[in-house]
Short mmCIF file of C-alpha atoms in Angstrom, two decimals:
data_model
loop_
_atom_site.label_atom_id
_atom_site.label_comp_id
_atom_site.label_asym_id
_atom_site.label_seq_id
_atom_site.Cartn_x
_atom_site.Cartn_y
_atom_site.Cartn_z
CA MET A 644 42.50 20.63 -31.60
CA ALA A 645 40.51 17.74 -33.07
CA GLY A 646 37.00 17.23 -31.80
CA ASN A 647 35.54 13.89 -30.71
CA PRO A 648 34.10 12.11 -33.79
CA SER A 649 30.95 11.09 -31.95
CA THR A 650 29.97 14.70 -31.32
CA ARG A 651 26.73 15.62 -33.04
CA ARG A 652 26.13 19.10 -34.40
CA LEU A 653 22.50 20.02 -34.06
CA ARG A 654 22.21 23.20 -36.13
CA GLU A 655 24.88 24.78 -38.32
CA PRO A 656 23.80 27.89 -40.22
CA ARG A 657 25.39 27.65 -43.67
CA GLN A 658 28.03 25.27 -42.18
CA ALA A 659 29.85 28.44 -41.14
CA LEU A 660 29.91 28.02 -37.36
CA GLN A 661 30.58 24.67 -35.71
CA VAL A 662 30.56 23.53 -32.09
CA THR A 663 32.16 20.29 -30.87
CA ILE A 664 32.52 18.85 -27.36
CA SER A 665 35.74 17.15 -26.25
CA ILE A 666 35.67 15.12 -23.00
CA ASP A 667 38.89 14.76 -20.99
CA ASP A 668 40.32 11.25 -20.54
CA SER A 669 37.89 9.74 -23.04
CA SER A 670 38.85 6.65 -25.02
CA ARG A 671 37.47 5.70 -28.41
CA ASN A 672 37.56 1.98 -27.66
CA GLU A 673 36.03 2.03 -24.17
CA PRO A 674 34.05 5.08 -23.00
CA GLN A 675 34.68 6.23 -19.48
CA VAL A 676 31.92 5.42 -17.00
CA TYR A 677 31.09 8.21 -14.53
CA THR A 678 29.43 7.65 -11.17
CA THR A 679 28.02 9.77 -8.33
CA GLY A 680 30.56 12.43 -7.40
CA SER A 681 32.63 11.97 -10.58
CA LEU A 682 33.98 15.04 -12.37
CA ILE A 683 33.05 15.36 -16.04
CA SER A 684 35.39 17.88 -17.60
CA GLY A 685 36.45 18.87 -21.07
CA ARG A 686 36.34 21.70 -23.56
CA ALA A 687 33.77 23.12 -25.94
CA ILE A 688 35.46 24.02 -29.23
CA ILE A 689 34.00 26.67 -31.52
CA ARG A 690 35.17 27.13 -35.12
CA SER A 691 33.91 29.79 -37.49
CA ASP A 692 34.47 30.30 -41.22
CA ILE A 693 32.87 33.75 -41.21
CA ASP A 694 32.76 36.79 -38.98
CA ALA A 695 29.98 36.36 -36.46
CA TYR A 696 28.75 37.80 -33.22
CA CYS A 697 27.77 35.56 -30.31
CA GLU A 698 25.19 37.04 -28.00
CA ASP A 699 25.32 34.38 -25.27
CA ALA A 700 26.54 30.85 -24.62
CA GLU A 701 25.67 28.08 -22.23
CA ILE A 702 26.98 24.59 -21.51
CA LEU A 703 24.67 21.99 -19.97
CA LEU A 704 24.75 18.45 -18.62
CA LEU A 705 21.46 16.93 -19.78
CA GLY A 706 19.66 13.69 -18.92
CA LEU A 707 16.88 12.40 -21.14
CA ALA A 708 14.66 9.29 -20.94
CA GLY A 709 12.32 8.19 -23.70
CA THR A 710 10.14 5.25 -24.67
CA ARG A 711 8.47 4.23 -27.91
CA LEU A 712 5.86 1.51 -27.49
CA GLU A 713 4.29 -0.11 -30.53
CA LEU A 714 0.95 -0.77 -28.87
CA THR A 715 -0.91 -0.48 -32.16
CA ARG A 716 0.23 -1.28 -35.66
CA HIS A 717 -0.10 2.19 -37.15
CA LYS A 718 0.53 4.61 -34.28
CA PRO A 719 3.39 4.04 -31.79
CA THR A 720 3.06 5.61 -28.35
CA ARG A 721 5.96 7.89 -27.44
CA ALA A 722 6.93 9.39 -24.10
CA LEU A 723 9.82 11.73 -23.34
CA SER A 724 11.16 12.83 -19.95
CA PRO A 725 14.04 15.35 -19.64
CA PHE A 726 14.95 14.63 -16.03
CA LEU A 727 18.31 16.42 -15.61
CA LYS A 728 19.49 19.87 -16.69
CA MET A 729 22.65 21.31 -15.08
CA TYR A 730 24.04 24.64 -16.32
CA MET A 731 27.41 26.30 -16.42
CA MET A 732 26.49 29.93 -17.01
CA THR A 733 28.46 32.91 -18.25
CA GLU A 734 27.76 34.54 -14.90
CA ALA A 735 27.67 32.95 -11.49
CA GLY A 736 24.07 32.72 -10.35
CA ASP A 737 22.22 31.82 -7.20
CA GLY A 738 22.48 28.28 -5.88
CA GLY A 739 26.19 27.85 -6.50
CA ILE A 740 26.12 27.67 -10.31
CA LEU A 741 29.64 27.39 -11.68
CA GLU A 742 30.89 30.28 -13.75
CA LEU A 743 31.62 29.56 -17.40
CA GLU A 744 34.92 31.00 -18.63
CA SER A 745 33.44 32.41 -21.82
CA PRO A 746 34.46 35.37 -24.03
CA PHE A 747 30.82 35.97 -24.94
CA PRO A 748 28.98 38.16 -25.63
CA GLY A 749 31.51 39.12 -28.24
CA PRO A 750 32.64 38.64 -31.86
CA ILE A 751 34.12 35.56 -33.53
CA ALA A 752 36.52 36.23 -36.39
CA ALA A 753 36.57 34.14 -39.55
CA GLY A 754 39.01 31.24 -39.15
CA GLU A 755 39.14 31.64 -35.38
CA THR A 756 38.97 28.69 -32.98
CA ILE A 757 37.77 29.24 -29.42
CA SER A 758 38.14 26.62 -26.67
CA ILE A 759 36.04 26.95 -23.50
CA PRO A 760 36.61 24.60 -20.52
CA PHE A 761 33.70 23.08 -18.62
CA ARG A 762 33.27 20.84 -15.59
CA PHE A 763 30.31 19.09 -14.01
CA VAL A 764 29.98 16.89 -10.93
CA VAL A 765 27.53 13.98 -11.24
CA PRO A 766 24.87 14.71 -8.59
CA GLN A 767 23.51 12.38 -5.94
CA TYR A 768 19.83 13.10 -6.60
CA LEU A 769 17.73 14.76 -9.26
CA LEU A 770 16.14 18.10 -8.45
CA GLU A 771 12.92 17.94 -6.47
CA GLY A 772 10.84 19.04 -9.45
CA SER A 773 12.21 16.35 -11.75
CA CYS A 774 9.50 13.86 -10.70
CA ARG A 775 6.28 15.87 -10.75
CA HIS A 776 3.70 13.16 -11.38
CA PRO A 777 1.73 11.56 -8.51
CA CYS A 778 3.39 8.64 -6.69
CA ALA A 779 1.72 6.02 -4.50
CA SER A 780 4.11 6.77 -1.62
CA HIS A 781 7.11 8.88 -0.68
CA ALA A 782 9.35 5.82 -1.06
CA VAL A 783 8.33 5.44 -4.71
CA TRP A 784 8.97 9.15 -5.33
CA GLU A 785 12.39 8.86 -3.69
CA ARG A 786 13.36 5.97 -5.96
CA HIS A 787 12.30 8.04 -8.97
CA SER A 788 14.55 10.84 -7.68
CA HIS A 789 17.75 8.78 -8.00
CA LEU A 790 19.74 9.22 -11.18
CA PRO A 791 19.03 6.29 -13.52
CA PRO A 792 21.96 4.61 -15.30
CA THR A 793 22.68 5.07 -18.98
CA LEU A 794 20.59 2.70 -21.10
CA ASP A 795 22.08 2.89 -24.57
CA GLY A 796 24.40 1.17 -27.02
CA ALA A 797 24.28 -2.36 -28.44
CA SER A 798 25.90 -4.47 -31.10
CA ASP A 799 23.26 -6.94 -32.23
CA ILE A 800 20.04 -6.28 -34.12
CA GLU A 801 17.66 -7.40 -31.38
CA GLU A 802 19.14 -5.01 -28.83
CA HIS A 803 19.13 -2.18 -31.36
CA GLU A 804 15.41 -2.76 -31.84
CA PHE A 805 14.88 -2.87 -28.08
CA LEU A 806 16.84 0.30 -27.37
CA ALA A 807 14.93 2.12 -30.07
CA ARG A 808 11.93 1.67 -27.77
CA GLY A 809 13.59 2.64 -24.50
CA ARG A 810 16.61 4.84 -23.91
CA ILE A 811 18.28 6.83 -21.13
CA GLN A 812 21.03 9.20 -22.24
CA TYR A 813 23.31 11.78 -20.68
CA TYR A 814 25.24 14.30 -22.72
CA VAL A 815 27.14 17.55 -22.47
CA GLU A 816 25.79 20.21 -24.82
CA MET A 817 26.89 23.73 -25.73
CA ARG A 818 24.44 26.23 -27.22
CA LEU A 819 25.37 29.50 -28.91
CA ARG A 820 22.98 32.27 -29.87
CA CYS A 821 24.75 34.19 -32.60
CA TYR A 822 24.50 36.26 -35.79
CA ASP A 823 26.10 35.44 -39.12
CA ASP A 824 27.78 38.85 -39.33
CA ASP A 825 29.76 40.85 -36.83
CA VAL A 826 27.21 43.47 -35.89
CA GLY A 827 28.94 45.05 -32.95
CA SER A 828 26.69 44.82 -29.98
CA GLY A 829 24.47 42.30 -31.73
CA ALA A 830 21.35 43.52 -30.02
CA GLY A 831 18.44 44.07 -32.37
CA CYS A 832 20.54 43.60 -35.53
CA GLY A 833 20.14 40.76 -37.98
CA MET A 834 18.50 37.40 -37.25
CA SER A 835 19.82 35.32 -34.37
CA LYS A 836 20.42 31.60 -34.82
CA VAL A 837 21.18 28.81 -32.38
CA VAL A 838 24.20 26.61 -32.97
CA ALA A 839 24.75 23.61 -30.71
CA GLY A 840 27.00 20.59 -30.29
CA ARG A 841 26.78 17.68 -27.89
CA GLN A 842 28.74 14.68 -26.64
CA VAL A 843 27.19 11.61 -25.03
CA VAL A 844 28.61 10.48 -21.66
CA THR A 845 27.99 7.21 -19.81
CA ILE A 846 26.82 7.48 -16.20
CA LEU A 847 26.39 4.63 -13.70
CA PRO A 848 25.28 6.38 -10.48
CA ALA A 849 25.66 4.96 -6.99
CA LEU A 850 22.53 2.95 -6.19
CA PRO A 851 22.32 1.76 -2.56
CA GLU A 852 20.87 -1.48 -1.33
CA LEU A 853 17.12 -1.05 -0.95
CA PRO A 854 15.00 -2.48 1.87
CA PRO A 855 13.40 -5.84 0.98
CA LEU A 856 10.16 -5.69 -0.96
CA PRO A 857 7.02 -6.16 1.17
CA LEU A 858 6.01 -9.52 -0.33
CA ASP A 859 2.80 -9.60 1.71
CA SER A 860 1.45 -6.82 -0.54
CA VAL A 861 2.15 -8.70 -3.78
CA ALA A 862 -0.55 -10.71 -5.48
CA PRO A 863 -0.15 -14.51 -5.20
CA GLY A 864 2.04 -15.88 -7.97
CA SER A 865 4.31 -12.86 -8.34
CA PHE A 866 6.91 -14.26 -5.93
CA LEU A 867 7.06 -17.64 -4.23
CA PRO A 868 9.33 -17.54 -1.15
CA SER A 869 8.19 -20.93 0.20
CA LYS A 870 6.83 -24.18 -1.15
CA SER A 871 6.30 -27.77 -0.05
CA VAL A 872 6.14 -31.06 -1.92
CA VAL A 873 5.39 -34.68 -1.08
CA VAL A 874 8.52 -36.83 -1.06
CA ARG A 875 7.96 -40.36 -2.33
CA ARG A 876 9.94 -43.54 -1.91
CA ASN A 877 8.47 -44.66 -5.21
CA LEU A 878 5.39 -43.95 -7.28
CA VAL A 879 3.11 -45.43 -4.59
CA GLN A 880 4.67 -44.94 -1.15
CA ARG A 881 5.06 -41.57 0.54
CA ALA A 882 8.10 -40.83 2.69
CA GLY A 883 6.95 -37.46 4.01
CA ARG A 884 6.64 -33.80 3.07
CA LEU A 885 9.50 -31.38 2.40
CA ALA A 886 8.98 -27.62 2.86
CA VAL A 887 11.53 -25.08 1.61
CA SER A 888 11.45 -21.38 2.48
CA SER A 889 13.73 -18.45 1.80
CA ALA A 890 13.81 -14.65 1.75
CA GLN A 891 15.11 -11.90 -0.50
CA PRO A 892 18.92 -12.22 -0.55
CA PRO A 893 21.26 -9.29 0.10
CA ALA A 894 21.85 -7.08 -2.91
CA MET A 895 24.56 -7.93 -5.42
CA MET A 896 26.70 -4.79 -5.50
CA LEU A 897 28.57 -3.63 -8.60
CA ASP A 898 31.66 -1.47 -8.53
CA PRO A 899 31.24 1.96 -10.19
CA SER A 900 32.66 0.67 -13.50
CA GLY A 901 29.73 -1.72 -13.89
CA ARG A 902 32.01 -4.48 -15.18
CA SER A 903 32.71 -6.39 -11.97
CA SER A 904 31.20 -9.76 -11.02
CA PRO A 905 28.77 -8.95 -8.18
CA CYS A 906 28.04 -11.69 -5.68
CA SER A 907 25.63 -12.49 -2.88
CA VAL A 908 24.25 -15.56 -1.09
CA VAL A 909 20.77 -17.04 -0.80
CA ARG A 910 19.81 -19.03 2.29
CA MET A 911 17.13 -21.71 2.24
CA ASP A 912 15.49 -23.40 5.24
CA LEU A 913 14.49 -27.03 4.72
CA ASP A 914 11.83 -28.75 6.82
CA PHE A 915 11.10 -32.47 6.30
CA ARG A 916 8.22 -34.12 8.17
CA PRO A 917 8.15 -37.92 7.91
CA GLY A 918 4.92 -39.56 6.89
CA ASP A 919 5.04 -42.06 9.76
CA CYS A 920 7.31 -43.23 12.54
CA SER A 921 8.85 -45.94 10.38
CA ALA A 922 9.59 -43.59 7.49
CA ARG A 923 13.11 -43.31 6.18
CA PRO A 924 15.27 -40.22 6.87
CA PRO A 925 14.91 -37.24 4.54
CA PRO A 926 16.64 -37.13 1.15
CA SER A 927 20.40 -37.18 1.60
CA ARG A 928 21.13 -35.62 -1.78
CA LEU A 929 19.59 -32.61 -3.51
CA VAL A 930 20.41 -30.85 -6.76
CA VAL A 931 20.06 -27.04 -6.68
CA SER A 932 20.33 -24.46 -9.48
CA GLY A 933 19.71 -20.71 -9.68
CA THR A 934 18.80 -18.32 -12.48
CA ALA A 935 18.34 -14.55 -12.57
CA LEU A 936 15.55 -13.11 -14.70
CA GLY A 937 16.13 -9.47 -15.62
CA THR A 938 13.20 -7.41 -16.87
CA THR A 939 13.20 -3.92 -18.38
CA HIS A 940 9.86 -2.13 -17.95
CA LEU A 941 9.02 0.57 -20.51
CA CYS A 942 6.01 2.74 -19.66
CA ALA A 943 3.81 4.79 -21.95
CA GLU A 944 3.47 7.41 -19.18
CA PRO A 945 4.99 7.96 -15.72
CA SER A 946 4.22 5.16 -13.28
CA GLU A 947 2.93 5.78 -9.76
CA LEU A 948 3.96 2.34 -8.46
CA LEU A 949 7.00 0.09 -8.55
CA PRO A 950 6.73 -2.43 -11.40
CA GLU A 951 6.93 -5.46 -9.06
CA LEU A 952 3.94 -4.17 -7.11
CA SER A 953 1.73 -2.93 -9.92
CA GLY A 954 -0.30 -4.13 -12.85
CA GLU A 955 0.03 -7.81 -13.63
CA PHE A 956 2.48 -8.18 -10.76
CA GLY A 957 -0.37 -7.44 -8.39
CA GLY A 958 -0.03 -4.86 -5.71
CA GLY A 959 -2.34 -2.78 -3.66
CA GLY A 960 -2.28 0.89 -2.92
CA GLY A 961 -4.09 3.59 -4.78
CA GLY A 962 -1.47 4.19 -7.44
CA LYS A 963 -2.06 3.96 -11.16
CA SER A 964 -0.15 1.49 -13.32
CA PRO A 965 0.33 2.73 -16.92
CA THR A 966 0.54 0.63 -20.05
CA THR A 967 3.88 -1.16 -19.93
CA VAL A 968 5.95 -3.25 -22.32
CA GLN A 969 8.49 -5.64 -20.80
CA TYR A 970 11.65 -7.24 -22.17
CA SER A 971 13.29 -10.05 -20.22
CA SER A 972 16.54 -12.00 -20.32
CA THR A 973 17.96 -14.78 -18.14
CA CYS A 974 21.40 -15.45 -16.69
CA GLU A 975 22.61 -18.50 -14.79
CA LEU A 976 23.87 -17.58 -11.31
CA PHE A 977 24.93 -21.08 -10.30
CA PRO A 978 24.62 -24.34 -12.29
CA ARG A 979 23.00 -27.58 -11.15
CA THR A 980 24.93 -28.39 -8.00
CA PRO A 981 24.55 -31.61 -5.95
CA LEU A 982 24.36 -30.95 -2.20
CA LYS A 983 24.15 -33.06 0.95
CA PRO A 984 22.07 -31.25 3.61
CA ALA A 985 23.17 -31.61 7.23
CA TRP A 986 19.82 -32.77 8.63
CA ARG A 987 19.10 -32.56 12.35
CA TRP A 988 16.08 -33.85 14.21
CA SER A 989 13.97 -31.21 15.93
CA GLN A 990 11.35 -32.30 18.43
CA ASP A 991 8.15 -30.23 18.41
CA PRO A 992 6.17 -30.94 21.60
CA THR A 993 3.35 -28.62 20.51
CA ASP A 994 2.67 -30.72 17.44
CA GLY A 995 0.45 -33.45 18.75
CA GLY A 996 -0.99 -34.51 15.41
CA GLY A 997 0.44 -36.36 12.45
CA GLY A 998 2.39 -39.53 12.34
CA GLY A 999 5.76 -37.91 12.50
CA GLY A 1000 6.00 -38.18 16.28
CA GLY A 1001 5.66 -34.42 16.77
CA GLY A 1002 8.97 -33.53 15.17
CA CYS A 1003 10.78 -32.98 11.90
CA TYR A 1004 14.17 -32.87 10.24
CA ARG A 1005 15.62 -29.43 9.58
CA ALA A 1006 18.57 -28.17 7.54
CA GLN A 1007 19.83 -24.94 6.01
CA LEU A 1008 21.48 -24.46 2.64
CA GLU A 1009 23.54 -21.48 1.49
CA MET A 1010 24.18 -20.99 -2.21
CA PRO A 1011 26.55 -18.31 -3.55
CA LEU A 1012 25.17 -16.07 -6.29
CA LEU A 1013 27.65 -14.83 -8.88
CA LEU A 1014 26.68 -12.72 -11.88
CA PRO A 1015 29.25 -13.13 -14.68
CA ALA A 1016 30.98 -9.91 -15.67
CA CYS A 1017 30.20 -8.57 -19.14
CA GLN A 1018 33.21 -7.10 -20.90
CA ARG A 1019 31.17 -5.72 -23.80
CA LYS A 1020 29.02 -3.35 -21.75
CA PRO A 1021 28.31 -2.57 -18.08
CA ILE A 1022 25.79 -4.69 -16.17
CA LEU A 1023 22.51 -2.84 -15.77
CA PRO A 1024 21.62 -2.44 -12.05
CA THR A 1025 18.20 -2.38 -10.46
CA PHE A 1026 16.67 1.08 -10.82
CA TYR A 1027 13.29 2.79 -10.88
CA SER A 1028 12.56 5.90 -12.92
CA CYS A 1029 9.37 7.55 -14.09
CA LEU A 1030 9.29 5.85 -17.52
CA ILE A 1031 11.87 3.04 -17.40
CA SER A 1032 12.75 0.56 -14.66
CA GLN A 1033 14.98 -2.50 -14.40
CA THR A 1034 14.16 -5.35 -12.00
CA TYR A 1035 15.48 -8.83 -11.30
CA ILE A 1036 13.96 -12.07 -10.01
CA LEU A 1037 15.90 -15.02 -8.58
CA GLU A 1038 14.53 -18.47 -9.42
CA VAL A 1039 15.90 -21.38 -7.36
CA LYS A 1040 15.13 -24.96 -8.43
CA ILE A 1041 15.57 -27.95 -6.13
CA SER A 1042 15.46 -31.44 -7.59
CA LEU A 1043 14.75 -34.36 -5.26
CA GLY A 1044 14.71 -37.30 -7.67
CA CYS A 1045 12.67 -38.86 -10.41
CA ALA A 1046 9.80 -40.01 -8.15
CA THR A 1047 9.23 -36.55 -6.61
CA SER A 1048 8.26 -33.25 -8.19
CA ASP A 1049 10.87 -30.49 -8.25
CA LEU A 1050 10.61 -27.38 -6.09
CA SER A 1051 10.93 -23.84 -7.44
CA LEU A 1052 11.20 -20.63 -5.41
CA THR A 1053 11.03 -17.13 -6.91
CA LEU A 1054 12.50 -14.24 -4.92
CA PRO A 1055 13.18 -10.54 -5.52
CA LEU A 1056 16.80 -9.84 -6.43
CA GLN A 1057 18.53 -6.46 -6.43
CA ILE A 1058 21.71 -5.38 -8.18
CA GLY A 1059 23.09 -2.16 -6.70
CA VAL A 1060 26.12 0.05 -7.33
CA CYS A 1061 28.70 0.77 -4.62
CA SER A 1062 29.45 4.34 -3.59
CA THR A 1063 32.90 5.80 -4.15
CA ASP A 1064 34.96 7.88 -1.73
CA PHE A 1065 33.47 10.99 -3.33
CA SER A 1066 29.82 9.96 -3.19
CA PRO A 1067 27.93 10.12 0.12
CA SER A 1068 26.21 7.11 1.64
CA LEU A 1069 22.56 6.81 0.63
CA THR A 1070 19.74 5.57 2.87
CA PRO A 1071 16.55 4.95 0.88
CA ALA A 1072 13.09 5.05 2.39
CA THR A 1073 11.31 1.79 3.21
CA LEU A 1074 8.20 0.74 1.33
CA ASP A 1075 5.21 0.09 3.55
CA SER A 1076 2.98 -2.96 3.22
CA ARG A 1077 0.69 -1.26 0.69
CA TYR A 1078 3.32 -0.31 -1.87
#
C-alpha cells in the first residue's frame, strides 16, 4: 500500500525501518479540510528491511504554533507553542482514550509491512492547560482556548516569507520505540531508537460569532464608528453638517470548507442639520465604498490581551502586550456605489439652538458586504491564539462631492466559521469594558 508522498519521516535508523501516514479520503490536488467534530481517520504503515523488535507505539494528533520575528538583524526571536496533543494508545486509559489496534510490543520481520488504523475527532476546545500564561480576563483566555485554524501553505514568494515567520500546523504522527534486532522481549537489550512519521492535515474549526468589541475601551483612532463633516454648496457657502454613525456589523460566516463567499450587512445612520432655515435639502446623491483590512498579528511571546485592545491599538486593563509584528492585506467588499438616501425631516423640540429650526434630516443606508471566495486556499477567519491572531477592520468611505471632504468610518469586522451538524453550538464569553 503506497504511502502519501507528503509524509515526512523524522528518524530512520540505517533506513531500515520506515513509518508513513496515509489519510483516508485525501486528495493530492485539494487537501480535505476538517472542522469541529470531523473524523480524521487513516492508517499508519510500517515497513522494515531488517528484523526488529518494537517496544511500544503511539499515534498522536498534534497542533503546533510558531513565530519567528526578525526584530534585530543578527538574532531572530523565535517562539513555539505545542497547543494540542491527542493520543491513541496501545491500551485504553482514563478519560476515554481510544484504544490503538497495535501488535506491539512485538517483533517485526524483515520485509514485513504492518498497517495500523487510527481515528481522531477534531475537538471543540483545547485542554484547559493548553493556555497557561496570564490573561487579562476570562474572555481572553476562552478565546485562546478555541482551536486556531491552519495557517500554512502558499504559492508566491512573499507569502512563503511571511509563513516562515508565523505558522499553525496540525498533523498525525506515529512514533515507534524499537531495536534494530529481534531481541525477544526487548527489555534491557540493545539500544532503543525512535522512528516516526507524520502527515499534515488542514483544520478549520467552528468559530462562533463573538460579541461586539467594547469600543469605549479602545484608544481614540483605533476605530471610528461615527464622524461628521461640513457640507458646502460651494467653496464659500455652507449648507449644513452631515453626521454618519454605524456599529460593528454582524459576523461574516464561512462554511466549514472555508471556500464560500461569506456575507453580512453594515447599517449607517445619516443625520443632516441645515445651516439655516433657507438652506437647501441634504445631498440627494452619495457614493459609498467598503474595504476589509485583514491583519495577522505575530507575537514574540504569549499575549495577555486581544490585539485590537492592546499595544498601539490602545486598550486598558492590566494585561501585558508583547512585541508584535503585523502583516496586513486589503480586499474590496463593495465597490464605489452611488446611492440616493431616503431623507425624512425629524423635528427636535428639545433643540432650541442653531439655525436649523430645531430639527434635522435623517436617513439610513444598508450596504451588503461580500467577501470574494478564494479557490486557491481557504479564507482565514478571525481567531485569537496565544502567539498568532487574525483580525479584520471594515473601512467605509462616503463621498459627498468635490466641494466637501469625504467621510471615512472604521469598524471591527469578524469572519467566523459555521458549526456543522456534528459540532455543538458555541457561546463565547463577553469582553467587559476594560478588555
